[in-house]
Amino acid sequence: MAYRLGIIGYGGMGEWHHQNINKKIKEIEVIGAFDLREERRDKAQESGLKAYTTIEELLQDESLDLVTIATPNDSHKDYTVACLRAGKHVICEKPVTMNVAELIEIMEAAKENNKLFSIHQNRRWDKDYTIIKAIYDQNILGKPYIIQSRVQGSRRALHGWRGYKVNGGGMVLDWGVHMLDQLLQLTGEKVVSVNAHLHQIFAPEVDDHFEVMLRFEGGLTALVEVSMNCFITQPRWHMTCTEGTAVVEDWDGKGKMVTLKEESEMEWENEIVYTSAGPTRTMAPRPVHTTIELPLPEVEVDWANYYKNIVGVLNGEEELIVRPEQALRVMQVIECIFKSQDQGISISCEI
Ligand code: NAD
């Protein structure tokens, strides 16, 4: 028998959840959806769902085991708590909440009502990230000490609610949440300082470009950058390790690793080299034949694995992969980001 799921917020992402579950997760049946807007309720109905006309109707539907929340960010907390209290398991879209206090309220409600609560951090299954994680976990290039994670577009426009502060708009709470979640899962190390610079280039209320520098306990530093006004993009990932460098260019996972040839010694004289930018000993290019270019590791990825894990947990067969306490760390870092921006300083922390 399949688990019965309802959706709150049948917009871009709500509809995606419906279609994706239909295609890939036979253990979950999407039953119905509630949306504030009539046109989206009509759309849900046209797509074969029951359209709840009020939130109470959805909450009172005792046949629902599970609810996915895909509304703008400022309504996540209230809907999640209401669903948990109504005895339903909950999956909430990212960012889970607007701040740490709201998330703690949800975690308490989940505990009190003994229900599963998870956050749709689907980008843990992105190809680019999974490749970087494989290089990190398998120690392929030695110890990583600088990681740069960038997402850069040039469309400039923040659509609808994403442009408003009250709705939790802006790029830190949009892409930033995914990229921070990826980094925190990558290393497992504590974050010990956060330095952020948020820009408002075109958006009047919220950040539309940011750079955040995180320092981790073991010495690793990570730069996270999102831009909406970048016309010459940099790689999605650039990772500097003690034994080489890895670049993942894009979401498709194109890129390469470069490391030293095993037998290569420093085979040049320690003398000044005259480059077109003048003389230098340290920065003259390394002879190409002393390095080797390696293909990136092959990885298999599928966003559907997120829901497969939820089914496994509900069946009592698996541990939950995306856990609330992990989202709590991300929200704590995000609070440091806003604090760093407000105060113009680096924030020390232990997260
Ligand atoms: P959207 O604007 O396309 O859809 C939101 C829907 O919610 C709309 O249909 C709107 O009418 C409805 N709505 C608004 N307020 C509501 C309320 N109080 N109660 C009920 N319905 C309400 O937005 P979206 O792009 O689908 O984003 C929704 C959520 O999904 C956001 O939290 C966003 O961050 C998240 N998201 C996640 C990913 C991902 O990859 N995980 C991608 C995109 C969006």
Short mmCIF file of N, CA, C and O and ligand atoms in Angstrom, two decimals, residues 9-13 34-37 40 70-73 75-76 79 93-95 120 122 161-162 174 178, ligand 1:
data_model
loop_
_atom_site.label_atom_id
_atom_site.label_comp_id
_atom_site.label_asym_id
_atom_site.label_seq_id
_atom_site.Cartn_x
_atom_site.Cartn_y
_atom_site.Cartn_z
N GLY A 9 0.96 24.42 -1.55
CA GLY A 9 1.69 25.29 -2.48
C GLY A 9 1.91 24.55 -3.79
O GLY A 9 2.90 23.82 -3.94
N TYR A 10 0.96 24.72 -4.74
CA TYR A 10 1.09 24.00 -6.01
C TYR A 10 1.59 24.96 -7.09
O TYR A 10 0.96 25.21 -8.10
N GLY A 11 2.78 25.54 -6.83
CA GLY A 11 3.42 26.42 -7.83
C GLY A 11 4.47 25.61 -8.57
O GLY A 11 4.32 24.40 -8.78
N GLY A 12 5.55 26.30 -8.96
CA GLY A 12 6.61 25.64 -9.74
C GLY A 12 7.11 24.38 -9.06
O GLY A 12 7.13 23.30 -9.64
N MET A 13 7.47 24.51 -7.80
CA MET A 13 8.10 23.36 -7.12
C MET A 13 7.05 22.33 -6.67
O MET A 13 7.31 21.13 -6.72
N PHE A 34 -3.26 21.91 -1.80
CA PHE A 34 -3.88 23.19 -1.43
C PHE A 34 -2.97 24.31 -1.90
O PHE A 34 -1.75 24.25 -1.72
N ASP A 35 -3.55 25.32 -2.52
CA ASP A 35 -2.82 26.53 -2.89
C ASP A 35 -3.74 27.70 -2.61
O ASP A 35 -4.96 27.60 -2.76
N LEU A 36 -3.16 28.83 -2.21
CA LEU A 36 -3.97 30.03 -1.96
C LEU A 36 -4.70 30.48 -3.22
O LEU A 36 -5.80 30.98 -3.16
N ARG A 37 -4.05 30.29 -4.37
CA ARG A 37 -4.62 30.82 -5.62
C ARG A 37 -5.50 29.77 -6.30
O ARG A 37 -5.10 28.61 -6.48
N ARG A 40 -4.17 27.87 -9.35
CA ARG A 40 -3.26 26.75 -9.08
C ARG A 40 -4.03 25.55 -8.53
O ARG A 40 -3.64 24.40 -8.75
N ALA A 70 5.54 23.46 -0.22
CA ALA A 70 6.29 24.15 -1.28
C ALA A 70 5.72 25.54 -1.51
O ALA A 70 5.43 25.94 -2.64
N THR A 71 5.52 26.25 -0.42
CA THR A 71 5.03 27.63 -0.46
C THR A 71 6.23 28.58 -0.31
O THR A 71 7.33 28.13 0.02
N PRO A 72 6.02 29.90 -0.47
CA PRO A 72 7.12 30.83 -0.17
C PRO A 72 7.63 30.64 1.27
O PRO A 72 6.90 30.18 2.15
N ASN A 73 8.87 31.06 1.49
CA ASN A 73 9.60 30.67 2.70
C ASN A 73 8.98 31.13 4.02
O ASN A 73 9.10 30.47 5.04
N SER A 75 6.01 31.09 5.00
CA SER A 75 4.89 30.29 5.52
C SER A 75 5.31 28.88 5.89
O SER A 75 4.48 28.09 6.35
N HIS A 76 6.58 28.52 5.72
CA HIS A 76 7.01 27.14 5.99
C HIS A 76 6.76 26.72 7.44
O HIS A 76 6.27 25.63 7.71
N TYR A 79 2.90 26.23 8.50
CA TYR A 79 2.31 25.05 7.84
C TYR A 79 2.93 23.75 8.38
O TYR A 79 2.23 22.76 8.61
N GLU A 93 10.13 22.34 1.91
CA GLU A 93 11.12 22.88 0.96
C GLU A 93 12.16 23.70 1.71
O GLU A 93 11.95 24.16 2.83
N LYS A 94 13.28 23.90 1.05
CA LYS A 94 14.32 24.78 1.58
C LYS A 94 14.01 26.21 1.21
O LYS A 94 13.34 26.41 0.18
N PRO A 95 14.48 27.21 1.91
CA PRO A 95 15.10 27.12 3.24
C PRO A 95 14.01 26.71 4.22
O PRO A 95 12.89 27.22 4.16
N HIS A 120 13.74 19.36 1.97
CA HIS A 120 14.05 18.93 0.61
C HIS A 120 15.36 19.54 0.12
O HIS A 120 15.38 20.45 -0.71
N ASN A 122 17.52 18.64 -2.02
CA ASN A 122 17.74 17.74 -3.15
C ASN A 122 19.10 17.91 -3.81
O ASN A 122 19.58 17.01 -4.48
N TRP A 161 7.71 36.51 -5.23
CA TRP A 161 8.02 36.62 -3.81
C TRP A 161 9.51 36.59 -3.53
O TRP A 161 9.95 37.08 -2.49
N ARG A 162 10.31 36.05 -4.43
CA ARG A 162 11.76 35.96 -4.19
C ARG A 162 12.43 37.33 -4.06
O ARG A 162 13.54 37.45 -3.58
N ASP A 174 17.95 31.46 -1.02
CA ASP A 174 17.53 30.67 -2.17
C ASP A 174 18.63 29.68 -2.54
O ASP A 174 18.63 28.53 -2.08
N HIS A 178 21.25 25.85 -0.37
CA HIS A 178 21.71 24.60 -1.00
C HIS A 178 23.23 24.48 -0.90
O HIS A 178 23.78 23.43 -0.57
P1 NAD B 1 6.16 29.52 -6.74
O1 NAD B 1 5.87 30.95 -6.55
O2 NAD B 1 6.32 28.97 -8.11
O3 NAD B 1 5.03 28.64 -6.00
C1 NAD B 1 4.55 28.93 -4.73
C2 NAD B 1 3.07 28.56 -4.68
O4 NAD B 1 2.61 28.73 -3.34
C3 NAD B 1 2.22 29.47 -5.58
O5 NAD B 1 1.39 28.68 -6.39
C4 NAD B 1 1.43 30.32 -4.59
O6 NAD B 1 0.12 30.65 -5.05
C5 NAD B 1 1.35 29.43 -3.38
N1 NAD B 1 1.24 30.14 -2.12
C6 NAD B 1 1.80 31.32 -1.75
N2 NAD B 1 1.54 31.58 -0.46
C7 NAD B 1 0.79 30.55 -0.01
C8 NAD B 1 0.22 30.25 1.24
N3 NAD B 1 0.40 31.03 2.31
N4 NAD B 1 -0.52 29.11 1.34
C9 NAD B 1 -0.70 28.30 0.29
N5 NAD B 1 -0.17 28.53 -0.93
C10 NAD B 1 0.58 29.64 -1.06
O7 NAD B 1 7.46 29.24 -5.88
P2 NAD B 1 8.42 27.97 -6.01
O8 NAD B 1 9.54 28.29 -6.92
O9 NAD B 1 7.61 26.75 -6.29
O10 NAD B 1 9.01 27.90 -4.52
C11 NAD B 1 8.28 27.33 -3.48
C12 NAD B 1 9.25 26.78 -2.42
O11 NAD B 1 10.09 25.81 -3.04
C13 NAD B 1 10.19 27.83 -1.84
O12 NAD B 1 10.40 27.57 -0.49
C14 NAD B 1 11.47 27.65 -2.65
O13 NAD B 1 12.61 28.05 -1.93
C15 NAD B 1 11.45 26.16 -2.86
N6 NAD B 1 12.20 25.71 -4.06
C16 NAD B 1 13.04 24.68 -3.93
C17 NAD B 1 13.76 24.23 -5.02
C18 NAD B 1 14.68 23.06 -4.86
O14 NAD B 1 15.45 22.76 -5.77
N7 NAD B 1 14.63 22.36 -3.76
C19 NAD B 1 13.60 24.84 -6.27
C20 NAD B 1 12.71 25.91 -6.37
C21 NAD B 1 12.00 26.34 -5.26
#
